[in-house]
Structure formats: C-alpha cells, structure tokens
mmCIF file of C-alpha atoms and ligand atoms in Angstrom:
data_model
loop_
_atom_site.group_PDB
_atom_site.id
_atom_site.type_symbol
_atom_site.label_atom_id
_atom_site.label_comp_id
_atom_site.label_asym_id
_atom_site.label_seq_id
_atom_site.Cartn_x
_atom_site.Cartn_y
_atom_site.Cartn_z
ATOM 1 C CA MET A 1 -72.381 57.259 -64.185
ATOM 2 C CA ASP A 2 -74.043 53.918 -65.051
ATOM 3 C CA ILE A 3 -76.534 53.571 -67.903
ATOM 4 C CA GLN A 4 -79.472 54.433 -65.560
ATOM 5 C CA ALA A 5 -77.839 57.696 -64.329
ATOM 6 C CA LEU A 6 -77.073 58.577 -68.033
ATOM 7 C CA GLN A 7 -80.652 57.859 -68.903
ATOM 8 C CA GLN A 8 -81.819 60.321 -66.240
ATOM 9 C CA LEU A 9 -79.396 62.832 -67.585
ATOM 10 C CA MET A 10 -80.704 62.361 -71.178
ATOM 11 C CA SER A 11 -84.328 62.762 -70.162
ATOM 12 C CA SER A 12 -83.430 65.888 -68.250
ATOM 13 C CA LEU A 13 -81.930 67.279 -71.452
ATOM 14 C CA GLY A 14 -85.008 66.146 -73.425
ATOM 15 C CA GLN A 15 -83.027 63.478 -75.293
ATOM 16 C CA PRO A 16 -84.293 59.911 -76.170
ATOM 17 C CA LEU A 17 -83.146 57.260 -73.858
ATOM 18 C CA PHE A 18 -81.028 55.358 -76.345
ATOM 19 C CA ARG A 19 -78.532 58.159 -76.327
ATOM 20 C CA ALA A 20 -77.501 57.024 -72.853
ATOM 21 C CA LYS A 21 -76.219 53.747 -74.175
ATOM 22 C CA GLN A 22 -74.385 55.468 -77.008
ATOM 23 C CA LEU A 23 -72.808 57.903 -74.567
ATOM 24 C CA PHE A 24 -71.932 55.083 -72.092
ATOM 25 C CA SER A 25 -70.064 53.160 -74.772
ATOM 26 C CA TRP A 26 -68.146 56.233 -76.045
ATOM 27 C CA LEU A 27 -67.113 57.311 -72.465
ATOM 28 C CA HIS A 28 -65.311 54.010 -71.925
ATOM 29 C CA LYS A 29 -63.462 54.325 -75.219
ATOM 30 C CA GLY A 30 -61.751 57.432 -73.794
ATOM 31 C CA VAL A 31 -62.639 59.703 -76.705
ATOM 32 C CA THR A 32 -63.414 63.383 -76.633
ATOM 33 C CA LEU A 33 -66.993 64.674 -77.000
ATOM 34 C CA GLU A 34 -66.116 65.896 -80.580
ATOM 35 C CA GLU A 35 -65.295 62.275 -81.484
ATOM 36 C CA MET A 36 -68.721 60.974 -80.276
ATOM 37 C CA ARG A 37 -69.971 61.324 -83.921
ATOM 38 C CA ASN A 38 -73.418 59.620 -83.585
ATOM 39 C CA LEU A 39 -74.463 62.142 -80.982
ATOM 40 C CA PRO A 40 -76.067 65.465 -82.199
ATOM 41 C CA ALA A 41 -73.779 68.442 -82.128
ATOM 42 C CA ALA A 42 -76.238 70.295 -79.898
ATOM 43 C CA LEU A 43 -76.150 67.590 -77.295
ATOM 44 C CA ARG A 44 -72.327 67.348 -77.325
ATOM 45 C CA SER A 45 -72.040 71.090 -76.856
ATOM 46 C CA GLU A 46 -74.594 70.896 -73.946
ATOM 47 C CA LEU A 47 -72.545 68.130 -72.303
ATOM 48 C CA ASP A 48 -69.353 70.034 -72.892
ATOM 49 C CA LYS A 49 -70.800 72.907 -70.708
ATOM 50 C CA THR A 50 -71.858 70.746 -67.799
ATOM 51 C CA CYS A 51 -70.037 67.397 -67.781
ATOM 52 C CA LEU A 52 -66.597 65.887 -67.715
ATOM 53 C CA THR A 53 -65.658 62.829 -69.745
ATOM 54 C CA ASN A 54 -62.791 61.976 -67.419
ATOM 55 C CA PRO A 55 -62.251 63.579 -64.013
ATOM 56 C CA VAL A 56 -58.634 62.316 -63.813
ATOM 57 C CA ARG A 57 -55.540 63.378 -65.723
ATOM 58 C CA ILE A 58 -51.908 62.302 -65.690
ATOM 59 C CA ILE A 59 -49.533 65.050 -64.623
ATOM 60 C CA ASP A 60 -46.310 63.126 -64.144
ATOM 61 C CA GLU A 61 -44.953 59.826 -65.344
ATOM 62 C CA ARG A 62 -41.873 57.800 -64.562
ATOM 63 C CA ILE A 63 -40.804 54.807 -66.639
ATOM 64 C CA SER A 64 -38.562 52.146 -65.087
ATOM 65 C CA ARG A 65 -35.410 51.377 -67.029
ATOM 66 C CA LEU A 66 -35.304 48.009 -65.471
ATOM 67 C CA ASP A 67 -38.669 46.533 -66.658
ATOM 68 C CA GLY A 68 -40.730 49.276 -68.421
ATOM 69 C CA THR A 69 -43.087 49.649 -65.403
ATOM 70 C CA ARG A 70 -44.723 53.025 -65.491
ATOM 71 C CA LYS A 71 -45.656 55.092 -62.447
ATOM 72 C CA PHE A 72 -48.406 57.764 -63.025
ATOM 73 C CA LEU A 73 -49.173 60.719 -60.768
ATOM 74 C CA TYR A 74 -52.782 61.762 -61.454
ATOM 75 C CA ALA A 75 -54.477 65.013 -60.575
ATOM 76 C CA LEU A 76 -58.142 65.076 -59.672
ATOM 77 C CA GLN A 77 -60.551 67.934 -60.258
ATOM 78 C CA ASP A 78 -60.206 69.322 -56.705
ATOM 79 C CA GLY A 79 -56.271 69.328 -56.915
ATOM 80 C CA ASN A 80 -55.805 66.165 -54.967
ATOM 81 C CA LEU A 81 -53.209 63.741 -56.158
ATOM 82 C CA ILE A 82 -53.256 59.982 -56.479
ATOM 83 C CA GLU A 83 -50.921 57.503 -58.051
ATOM 84 C CA GLY A 84 -50.944 54.227 -60.009
ATOM 85 C CA VAL A 85 -48.623 51.711 -61.540
ATOM 86 C CA LEU A 86 -48.836 50.135 -64.901
ATOM 87 C CA MET A 87 -47.025 46.783 -65.225
ATOM 88 C CA GLN A 88 -46.343 44.773 -68.343
ATOM 89 C CA TYR A 89 -46.513 41.017 -67.893
ATOM 90 C CA HIS A 90 -46.324 38.361 -70.603
ATOM 91 C CA TYR A 91 -50.074 37.962 -70.289
ATOM 92 C CA GLY A 92 -50.927 41.627 -70.623
ATOM 93 C CA ASN A 93 -51.002 45.031 -69.016
ATOM 94 C CA THR A 94 -51.948 45.318 -65.317
ATOM 95 C CA LEU A 95 -52.956 48.548 -63.807
ATOM 96 C CA CYS A 96 -52.710 49.146 -60.004
ATOM 97 C CA LEU A 97 -55.509 51.578 -58.983
ATOM 98 C CA SER A 98 -55.955 53.867 -56.017
ATOM 99 C CA THR A 99 -59.427 53.866 -54.347
ATOM 100 C CA GLN A 100 -58.875 56.796 -51.925
ATOM 101 C CA VAL A 101 -56.618 59.818 -51.664
ATOM 102 C CA GLY A 102 -54.377 58.459 -48.876
ATOM 103 C CA CYS A 103 -55.612 55.966 -46.434
ATOM 104 C CA ARG A 104 -56.773 55.892 -42.828
ATOM 105 C CA MET A 105 -55.893 52.253 -41.965
ATOM 106 C CA GLY A 106 -52.556 53.256 -40.364
ATOM 107 C CA CYS A 107 -50.392 50.168 -41.408
ATOM 108 C CA ARG A 108 -46.998 50.878 -40.033
ATOM 109 C CA PHE A 109 -45.057 49.915 -43.157
ATOM 110 C CA CYS A 110 -47.205 51.664 -45.636
ATOM 111 C CA ALA A 111 -46.401 55.202 -47.042
ATOM 112 C CA SER A 112 -49.993 55.790 -48.276
ATOM 113 C CA THR A 113 -51.352 56.149 -44.827
ATOM 114 C CA LEU A 114 -48.807 58.577 -43.297
ATOM 115 C CA GLU A 115 -51.066 61.639 -43.786
ATOM 116 C CA GLY A 116 -54.393 59.883 -43.272
ATOM 117 C CA CYS A 117 -57.219 59.779 -45.811
ATOM 118 C CA LEU A 118 -58.336 63.057 -47.512
ATOM 119 C CA ARG A 119 -61.262 61.504 -49.197
ATOM 120 C CA SER A 120 -62.638 58.502 -51.075
ATOM 121 C CA LEU A 121 -62.633 58.239 -54.922
ATOM 122 C CA THR A 122 -65.804 58.183 -56.912
ATOM 123 C CA PRO A 123 -66.436 55.318 -59.420
ATOM 124 C CA GLY A 124 -65.618 57.787 -62.225
ATOM 125 C CA GLU A 125 -62.190 58.525 -60.702
ATOM 126 C CA MET A 126 -61.433 54.868 -60.561
ATOM 127 C CA LEU A 127 -62.579 54.278 -64.194
ATOM 128 C CA GLY A 128 -60.681 57.393 -65.240
ATOM 129 C CA GLN A 129 -57.384 55.979 -64.088
ATOM 130 C CA ILE A 130 -57.902 53.101 -66.543
ATOM 131 C CA LEU A 131 -58.813 55.512 -69.313
ATOM 132 C CA CYS A 132 -55.733 57.525 -68.755
ATOM 133 C CA ALA A 133 -53.567 54.402 -68.847
ATOM 134 C CA ASN A 134 -55.313 53.135 -71.933
ATOM 135 C CA ALA A 135 -54.568 56.426 -73.695
ATOM 136 C CA LYS A 136 -50.869 56.166 -72.730
ATOM 137 C CA LEU A 137 -50.691 52.604 -73.993
ATOM 138 C CA ALA A 138 -52.386 53.673 -77.324
ATOM 139 C CA GLU A 139 -49.509 56.185 -77.898
ATOM 140 C CA THR A 140 -47.215 53.335 -78.741
ATOM 141 C CA ASP A 141 -49.597 50.492 -79.715
ATOM 142 C CA ARG A 142 -53.158 51.286 -81.014
ATOM 143 C CA ASN A 143 -54.475 47.950 -79.783
ATOM 144 C CA ALA A 144 -52.884 47.836 -76.368
ATOM 145 C CA ARG A 145 -55.232 48.093 -73.342
ATOM 146 C CA VAL A 146 -55.320 47.476 -69.642
ATOM 147 C CA GLY A 147 -56.425 43.889 -69.316
ATOM 148 C CA ASN A 148 -56.039 43.319 -65.542
ATOM 149 C CA VAL A 149 -56.792 45.677 -62.632
ATOM 150 C CA VAL A 150 -55.505 45.340 -59.124
ATOM 151 C CA LEU A 151 -57.042 47.532 -56.358
ATOM 152 C CA MET A 152 -53.727 47.744 -54.585
ATOM 153 C CA GLY A 153 -52.849 51.468 -54.840
ATOM 154 C CA SER A 154 -53.504 54.000 -52.131
ATOM 155 C CA GLY A 155 -56.594 53.539 -50.013
ATOM 156 C CA GLU A 156 -58.560 50.668 -48.443
ATOM 157 C CA PRO A 157 -61.217 49.607 -51.006
ATOM 158 C CA PHE A 158 -63.557 48.385 -48.252
ATOM 159 C CA ASP A 159 -63.457 51.802 -46.570
ATOM 160 C CA ASN A 160 -65.107 52.988 -49.819
ATOM 161 C CA TYR A 161 -67.361 49.987 -50.316
ATOM 162 C CA ASP A 162 -70.314 51.370 -52.360
ATOM 163 C CA ASN A 163 -68.125 53.348 -54.799
ATOM 164 C CA VAL A 164 -65.810 50.311 -55.408
ATOM 165 C CA VAL A 165 -68.762 47.919 -56.094
ATOM 166 C CA GLN A 166 -70.297 50.441 -58.497
ATOM 167 C CA PHE A 167 -66.951 50.821 -60.163
ATOM 168 C CA LEU A 168 -66.678 47.060 -60.529
ATOM 169 C CA ARG A 169 -70.142 46.774 -61.979
ATOM 170 C CA ILE A 170 -69.440 49.488 -64.589
ATOM 171 C CA LEU A 171 -65.995 48.078 -65.330
ATOM 172 C CA ASN A 172 -67.553 44.746 -66.045
ATOM 173 C CA HIS A 173 -70.309 46.048 -68.297
ATOM 174 C CA PRO A 174 -70.209 44.608 -71.834
ATOM 175 C CA ASP A 175 -70.626 48.104 -73.441
ATOM 176 C CA GLY A 176 -68.073 49.622 -71.213
ATOM 177 C CA ILE A 177 -64.382 48.884 -70.516
ATOM 178 C CA CYS A 178 -65.531 45.287 -70.168
ATOM 179 C CA ILE A 179 -62.882 43.718 -67.935
ATOM 180 C CA GLY A 180 -63.988 40.360 -66.541
ATOM 181 C CA MET A 181 -64.173 40.030 -62.703
ATOM 182 C CA ARG A 182 -61.630 37.245 -62.920
ATOM 183 C CA SER A 183 -59.115 39.765 -64.086
ATOM 184 C CA VAL A 184 -59.644 41.976 -61.074
ATOM 185 C CA SER A 185 -57.962 41.654 -57.687
ATOM 186 C CA LEU A 186 -59.167 43.574 -54.560
ATOM 187 C CA SER A 187 -56.629 43.908 -51.874
ATOM 188 C CA THR A 188 -57.861 44.631 -48.287
ATOM 189 C CA CYS A 189 -56.279 44.855 -44.825
ATOM 190 C CA GLY A 190 -59.144 42.678 -43.698
ATOM 191 C CA LEU A 191 -62.466 44.467 -42.980
ATOM 192 C CA VAL A 192 -64.446 41.402 -42.005
ATOM 193 C CA PRO A 193 -68.066 42.698 -42.576
ATOM 194 C CA GLU A 194 -67.203 43.925 -46.028
ATOM 195 C CA ILE A 195 -65.383 40.689 -46.981
ATOM 196 C CA LYS A 196 -68.676 38.832 -46.221
ATOM 197 C CA ARG A 197 -70.717 41.522 -48.000
ATOM 198 C CA LEU A 198 -68.581 41.206 -51.155
ATOM 199 C CA ALA A 199 -69.042 37.338 -51.043
ATOM 200 C CA GLY A 200 -72.745 37.992 -51.634
ATOM 201 C CA GLU A 201 -72.398 40.503 -54.515
ATOM 202 C CA LYS A 202 -71.815 37.947 -57.344
ATOM 203 C CA LEU A 203 -68.756 39.822 -58.415
ATOM 204 C CA PRO A 204 -66.152 37.031 -58.249
ATOM 205 C CA VAL A 205 -62.982 39.169 -58.022
ATOM 206 C CA THR A 206 -59.817 37.681 -56.560
ATOM 207 C CA LEU A 207 -59.697 38.627 -52.952
ATOM 208 C CA SER A 208 -56.100 39.488 -51.737
ATOM 209 C CA LEU A 209 -55.912 39.682 -47.965
ATOM 210 C CA SER A 210 -52.992 41.647 -46.426
ATOM 211 C CA LEU A 211 -52.224 39.278 -43.620
ATOM 212 C CA HIS A 212 -48.507 40.021 -42.880
ATOM 213 C CA ALA A 213 -48.408 38.167 -39.644
ATOM 214 C CA PRO A 214 -49.016 34.657 -38.279
ATOM 215 C CA THR A 215 -50.304 35.766 -34.862
ATOM 216 C CA ASP A 216 -52.620 38.469 -33.581
ATOM 217 C CA GLU A 217 -49.819 39.791 -31.342
ATOM 218 C CA ILE A 218 -47.537 40.460 -34.289
ATOM 219 C CA ARG A 219 -50.257 41.710 -36.550
ATOM 220 C CA ARG A 220 -51.371 44.250 -33.919
ATOM 221 C CA THR A 221 -47.848 45.767 -33.886
ATOM 222 C CA LEU A 222 -48.036 46.331 -37.659
ATOM 223 C CA MET A 223 -51.719 46.957 -38.547
ATOM 224 C CA PRO A 224 -54.180 48.845 -36.275
ATOM 225 C CA ILE A 225 -57.091 46.955 -37.927
ATOM 226 C CA ALA A 226 -55.818 43.748 -36.136
ATOM 227 C CA ASN A 227 -57.186 45.353 -32.923
ATOM 228 C CA ARG A 228 -60.681 45.276 -34.357
ATOM 229 C CA TYR A 229 -60.681 41.777 -36.006
ATOM 230 C CA SER A 230 -58.646 38.766 -34.963
ATOM 231 C CA ILE A 231 -56.977 36.545 -37.620
ATOM 232 C CA ASP A 232 -59.512 33.877 -36.845
ATOM 233 C CA GLU A 233 -62.383 36.158 -37.725
ATOM 234 C CA VAL A 234 -60.539 37.282 -40.928
ATOM 235 C CA LEU A 235 -59.900 33.689 -41.978
ATOM 236 C CA ASP A 236 -63.483 32.707 -41.348
ATOM 237 C CA ALA A 237 -64.612 35.548 -43.663
ATOM 238 C CA CYS A 238 -62.121 34.282 -46.212
ATOM 239 C CA ARG A 239 -63.606 30.765 -45.929
ATOM 240 C CA LEU A 240 -66.975 32.219 -46.658
ATOM 241 C CA TYR A 241 -65.582 34.064 -49.647
ATOM 242 C CA VAL A 242 -64.083 30.984 -51.118
ATOM 243 C CA LYS A 243 -67.343 29.076 -50.621
ATOM 244 C CA GLU A 244 -69.466 31.709 -52.203
ATOM 245 C CA THR A 245 -67.192 32.576 -55.166
ATOM 246 C CA GLY A 246 -65.316 29.384 -55.841
ATOM 247 C CA ARG A 247 -62.145 31.519 -55.885
ATOM 248 C CA ARG A 248 -59.126 30.862 -53.815
ATOM 249 C CA VAL A 249 -57.883 33.819 -51.540
ATOM 250 C CA ILE A 250 -54.431 35.269 -52.013
ATOM 251 C CA PHE A 251 -52.680 36.171 -48.699
ATOM 252 C CA GLU A 252 -50.223 38.980 -48.955
ATOM 253 C CA TYR A 253 -47.230 38.619 -46.571
ATOM 254 C CA ALA A 254 -44.644 41.380 -46.483
ATOM 255 C CA LEU A 255 -41.488 40.027 -45.000
ATOM 256 C CA ILE A 256 -40.045 42.422 -42.297
ATOM 257 C CA HIS A 257 -36.659 41.562 -40.875
ATOM 258 C CA ASP A 258 -37.008 39.784 -37.518
ATOM 259 C CA VAL A 259 -40.654 40.916 -37.095
ATOM 260 C CA ASN A 260 -42.385 38.195 -39.104
ATOM 261 C CA SER A 261 -39.681 36.610 -41.150
ATOM 262 C CA LEU A 262 -38.385 33.695 -39.100
ATOM 263 C CA PRO A 263 -38.968 29.870 -39.874
ATOM 264 C CA GLU A 264 -41.142 29.639 -36.826
ATOM 265 C CA HIS A 265 -43.409 32.391 -38.195
ATOM 266 C CA ALA A 266 -43.675 30.451 -41.468
ATOM 267 C CA ARG A 267 -44.639 27.292 -39.465
ATOM 268 C CA LEU A 268 -47.342 29.155 -37.528
ATOM 269 C CA LEU A 269 -48.680 30.675 -40.768
ATOM 270 C CA ALA A 270 -48.805 27.342 -42.431
ATOM 271 C CA GLY A 271 -50.708 25.940 -39.490
ATOM 272 C CA ARG A 272 -53.398 28.634 -39.837
ATOM 273 C CA LEU A 273 -53.783 28.350 -43.608
ATOM 274 C CA ARG A 274 -53.599 24.528 -43.953
ATOM 275 C CA HIS A 275 -57.353 23.824 -44.819
ATOM 276 C CA LEU A 276 -58.041 27.007 -46.701
ATOM 277 C CA GLN A 277 -58.086 27.134 -50.550
ATOM 278 C CA CYS A 278 -55.400 29.815 -50.746
ATOM 279 C CA HIS A 279 -52.094 31.025 -52.122
ATOM 280 C CA VAL A 280 -49.412 33.036 -50.240
ATOM 281 C CA ASN A 281 -47.672 35.904 -52.010
ATOM 282 C CA LEU A 282 -44.419 36.811 -50.326
ATOM 283 C CA ILE A 283 -43.505 40.460 -50.761
ATOM 284 C CA PRO A 284 -40.036 41.729 -49.777
ATOM 285 C CA LEU A 285 -40.825 44.849 -47.724
ATOM 286 C CA ASN A 286 -40.218 48.152 -49.619
ATOM 287 C CA SER A 287 -38.593 49.949 -46.765
ATOM 288 C CA VAL A 288 -40.236 53.286 -45.997
ATOM 289 C CA PRO A 289 -37.538 55.355 -44.205
ATOM 290 C CA GLU A 290 -40.157 57.179 -42.051
ATOM 291 C CA ARG A 291 -41.161 53.852 -40.508
ATOM 292 C CA GLY A 292 -37.899 52.250 -39.405
ATOM 293 C CA LEU A 293 -38.780 48.722 -40.520
ATOM 294 C CA LYS A 294 -36.132 46.654 -42.309
ATOM 295 C CA GLY A 295 -36.480 44.539 -45.412
ATOM 296 C CA VAL A 296 -35.177 40.941 -45.625
ATOM 297 C CA SER A 297 -32.253 39.359 -47.484
ATOM 298 C CA GLU A 298 -32.755 36.914 -50.423
ATOM 299 C CA SER A 299 -31.766 33.999 -48.091
ATOM 300 C CA GLU A 300 -34.404 34.907 -45.552
ATOM 301 C CA ILE A 301 -37.077 35.049 -48.289
ATOM 302 C CA ALA A 302 -35.907 31.633 -49.559
ATOM 303 C CA ARG A 303 -35.821 30.083 -46.074
ATOM 304 C CA PHE A 304 -39.389 31.398 -45.358
ATOM 305 C CA LYS A 305 -40.740 30.168 -48.619
ATOM 306 C CA HIS A 306 -39.113 26.767 -48.184
ATOM 307 C CA VAL A 307 -40.851 26.143 -44.854
ATOM 308 C CA LEU A 308 -44.228 26.925 -46.391
ATOM 309 C CA GLU A 309 -43.549 24.648 -49.324
ATOM 310 C CA GLU A 310 -42.565 21.878 -46.996
ATOM 311 C CA GLU A 311 -45.831 22.396 -45.164
ATOM 312 C CA GLY A 312 -47.721 22.092 -48.399
ATOM 313 C CA ILE A 313 -48.836 25.738 -48.832
ATOM 314 C CA SER A 314 -48.857 27.147 -52.292
ATOM 315 C CA VAL A 315 -46.517 30.155 -52.372
ATOM 316 C CA THR A 316 -44.695 32.516 -54.654
ATOM 317 C CA ARG A 317 -42.316 35.332 -54.059
ATOM 318 C CA ARG A 318 -43.692 38.463 -55.675
ATOM 319 C CA ARG A 319 -41.444 39.910 -58.388
ATOM 320 C CA GLU A 320 -40.446 43.450 -57.667
ATOM 321 C CA MET A 321 -41.222 45.882 -60.470
ATOM 322 C CA GLY A 322 -40.370 49.473 -60.907
ATOM 323 C CA ASP A 323 -37.824 49.477 -58.102
ATOM 324 C CA ASP A 324 -36.122 52.490 -59.579
ATOM 325 C CA ILE A 325 -39.267 54.727 -59.838
ATOM 326 C CA GLU A 326 -40.616 54.591 -56.242
ATOM 327 C CA GLY A 327 -43.172 51.978 -57.382
ATOM 328 C CA ALA A 328 -44.464 51.169 -53.887
ATOM 329 C CA CYS A 329 -47.650 52.463 -52.375
ATOM 330 C CA GLY A 330 -47.740 56.281 -51.816
ATOM 331 C CA GLN A 331 -44.092 56.863 -52.482
ATOM 332 C CA LEU A 332 -44.300 59.096 -55.552
ATOM 333 C CA ARG A 333 -47.194 61.131 -54.190
ATOM 334 C CA ARG A 334 -45.292 61.830 -50.956
ATOM 335 C CA HIS A 335 -42.198 62.786 -52.895
ATOM 336 C CA TYR A 336 -44.233 65.285 -54.897
ATOM 337 C CA MET A 337 -46.092 66.653 -51.910
ATOM 338 C CA LYS A 338 -42.841 67.248 -49.973
ATOM 339 C CA GLN A 339 -41.649 69.265 -52.921
ATOM 340 C CA THR A 340 -44.734 71.368 -53.331
ATOM 341 C CA ASP A 341 -45.717 71.430 -49.565
ATOM 342 C CA LYS A 342 -49.318 70.314 -50.171
ATOM 343 C CA PRO A 343 -51.613 70.275 -47.105
ATOM 344 C CA HIS A 344 -52.584 66.966 -45.454
ATOM 345 C CA ALA A 345 -55.197 65.494 -43.302
ATOM 346 C CA ASN A 346 -54.661 63.881 -39.897
ATOM 347 C CA GLU A 347 -57.399 61.404 -39.484
ATOM 348 C CA GLU A 348 -58.011 58.886 -36.799
ATOM 349 C CA VAL A 349 -56.840 55.402 -37.246
ATOM 350 C CA PRO A 350 -59.385 52.661 -36.517
ATOM 351 C CA GLU A 351 -59.030 50.978 -33.118
HETATM 352 N N1 SAH B 401 -55.558 48.824 -48.281
HETATM 353 C C1 SAH B 401 -55.444 47.660 -49.130
HETATM 354 C C2 SAH B 401 -54.703 47.897 -50.484
HETATM 355 C C3 SAH B 401 -53.578 48.806 -50.625
HETATM 356 S S1 SAH B 401 -51.945 48.304 -50.144
HETATM 357 C C4 SAH B 401 -54.648 46.550 -48.363
HETATM 358 O O1 SAH B 401 -54.209 46.840 -47.300
HETATM 359 O O2 SAH B 401 -54.493 45.508 -48.819
HETATM 360 C C5 SAH B 401 -51.508 47.091 -51.284
HETATM 361 C C6 SAH B 401 -50.561 45.992 -50.673
HETATM 362 O O3 SAH B 401 -49.247 46.658 -50.447
HETATM 363 C C7 SAH B 401 -51.024 45.527 -49.229
HETATM 364 O O4 SAH B 401 -50.805 44.189 -49.185
HETATM 365 C C8 SAH B 401 -50.110 46.320 -48.331
HETATM 366 O O5 SAH B 401 -50.013 45.695 -47.119
HETATM 367 C C9 SAH B 401 -48.782 46.325 -49.147
HETATM 368 N N2 SAH B 401 -47.805 47.273 -48.717
HETATM 369 C C10 SAH B 401 -48.017 48.520 -48.337
HETATM 370 N N3 SAH B 401 -46.781 49.101 -48.117
HETATM 371 C C11 SAH B 401 -45.884 48.175 -48.298
HETATM 372 C C12 SAH B 401 -44.377 48.211 -48.256
HETATM 373 N N4 SAH B 401 -43.787 49.281 -47.806
HETATM 374 N N5 SAH B 401 -43.744 47.119 -48.625
HETATM 375 C C13 SAH B 401 -44.379 45.973 -49.045
HETATM 376 N N6 SAH B 401 -45.748 45.921 -49.143
HETATM 377 C C14 SAH B 401 -46.467 47.027 -48.824
#
C-alpha cells in the first residue's frame, strides 16, 4: 500500500490521516505491530486482525562457502514459492528480487520458465523480499541494509508492469525503504512497448536488456520473445531509454558454447551496438541440465571479450557468485518443488 491507500484504510477505521504516514514509515522498517509505539493500541490490534505487515517469509536459506552469497527461498501467503539472492559487494548489499512466480517468457536456457508463470507478485510481495533480507542482515550487523536491488530473479518485470512500477515508487519514497532509482536495475527479455513506457515514467533505473544473441536468427532459437520483436526494434527502444533517462543500457549476454560464443558473433554484436551508449555484461551460462545447452570455457570468454574490446565496446565478464548454492534463476525453487512434488502451471509462451 502506498500512503494514499493507507489513508483510505485509516479513514475507514475512523483514524486521523496522519496515522497513514506513521504506519507507512514503520512498515518499511520491518518491525512488528507491537513495536509501532506511536500508534494507539486499539488501532494496532485492529490492524492485527485484518492486515499483514509482510506477506513474505523466508523458509529456507543457503549460504555460499565460496563468497558468502545467500540464497533465500520465500513462501507467499498462498503457498507459492519464490527465490532471491543476496550478494555482498565491496560497495554494499545487493538483493536480486523475483517479480513473478515462475515466468512465461520461455527462454530456453532459463530454469525459472520451465513450468510457466503461476502468477505475478504484488508490490507488497516485492517490498517484502527486501524487508526479509534486511532482517537477515540485521541478525549479524544492526546497521546492515540492502542498498541495491536488481529485478533479475524469477519473472519478467514488464509482464507485471503496473505492480513493478508501483513497487519502484514505494521503494523510492523518502519515508519508506528509500532506495534511489540509480541503485536499481531492471532486467527484461525485451518487451519493446514497456521499455518505451518506462522511459516516460521518470524512474531512472538502470535498464538491463537480455540480448544473448547478435542476430534475430540466433535469438529466435533461444528466446521466444524474439519472434515478436526484432533486435532492431529492441535497440531502438533502448536508444529512446538512453535519451529520456540519460542512463546507459546494460546488455546481458549469456555465452553458450557454439551457439553465440564465436568471434564472428562478437563482431556482429559490436557492429549493432557501436553507436549506443551501453555496456556489455558477459555471463557464462549456468547450465540447466533440462535444456541441453553447454557453457563456455574461460578461453572462449576471453576471446569473445577481446573482440568486443578491440571494437571499442565497453564490456565486463560477470563474476559468478553462489556457484555452490544453486544461485542461478529458478534453480533452488525447482529443486525444492521436485522434492515436495508441488503442482505447476503450463502457460503459453508468447509467439
Ligand atoms: N525476465 C528478465 C529477468 C530475469 S532473468 C530477463 O529476461 O532479463 C535474469 C537474467 O539471467 C537474464 O539476463 C537471463 O537471460 C539470465 N539467465 C537466465 N537463465 C540463465 C542461465 N542458465 N545462465 C545464465 N544466465 C541466465
């Protein structure tokens, strides 16, 4: 709920409107109703009967022995499961959030999409993931908080546009969790109308575009969304995003052995990105056994990166974190569902 929605709630309970602001600020501190001391006891007990302060709870956690990365399995009120990853960098804590239960985009290399999308998350369920992670961090360091958010967990954020934008506005609110838009990255498989729409929202988040291929032919073999939008259309939308927000776009490129990893692919990619204000993030594929796609060797990554550098493209190789805890998209949830035999949806994939 944003402050307006809380004001409506307060007036329906016969409370003065200023209570909404007090409640809003408490909710984002992740405290219990009992701890909201400046609210009257009668109001707190009324809220306790009808409301939830956080619709998400952590039910399993894995901590990487390699780098301290934590993987959380969260349960939602309806029993659905989602996951998230908390990474510690020298500049602070970054939380990778899910925006949907599963995903219906159908990318061939991605574990999140194997059973389709069960439903989209509400803004509260996205905020709740941050509150849970903040509570975990506070167990060892009272002042530690999530400082950066990446919408790179399960789900396609633009397939849940209104809730994601509402989440970003609440996240950014000075009385709330108050994370600046420059500390947020939104990753998309490339829904062109929504990229353009976000460009007009005055929410200058970093746009990460999952490109993964230098040609439409290759992209179509990996990502069904490529049948709907060509790379040219996607890049035009990215140009608009750069123009409207002043932010460079990050292109995600998962290297898949022989499919998109050859030097000629790097040259084609460089040709397409040359006049765009951008950065390329090379991701070694996390192989998903169900999909039969192979990852690349260190020398293949270095060769690809070298070609891009020679062509003047800004590029980094993404550091792998949490390799020992099934850190990649959808892996832990799948593992858990296999054990417990949870039902799944079979949704259509966009043409
Ligand atoms: N739906 C959004 C965000 C979720 S996926 C999107 O498509 O961008 C986050 C990133 O992880 C995307 O770049 C996605 O393509 C990538 N990804 C998914 N599965 C992967 C795998 N097995 N190995 C490497 N990257 C993967």
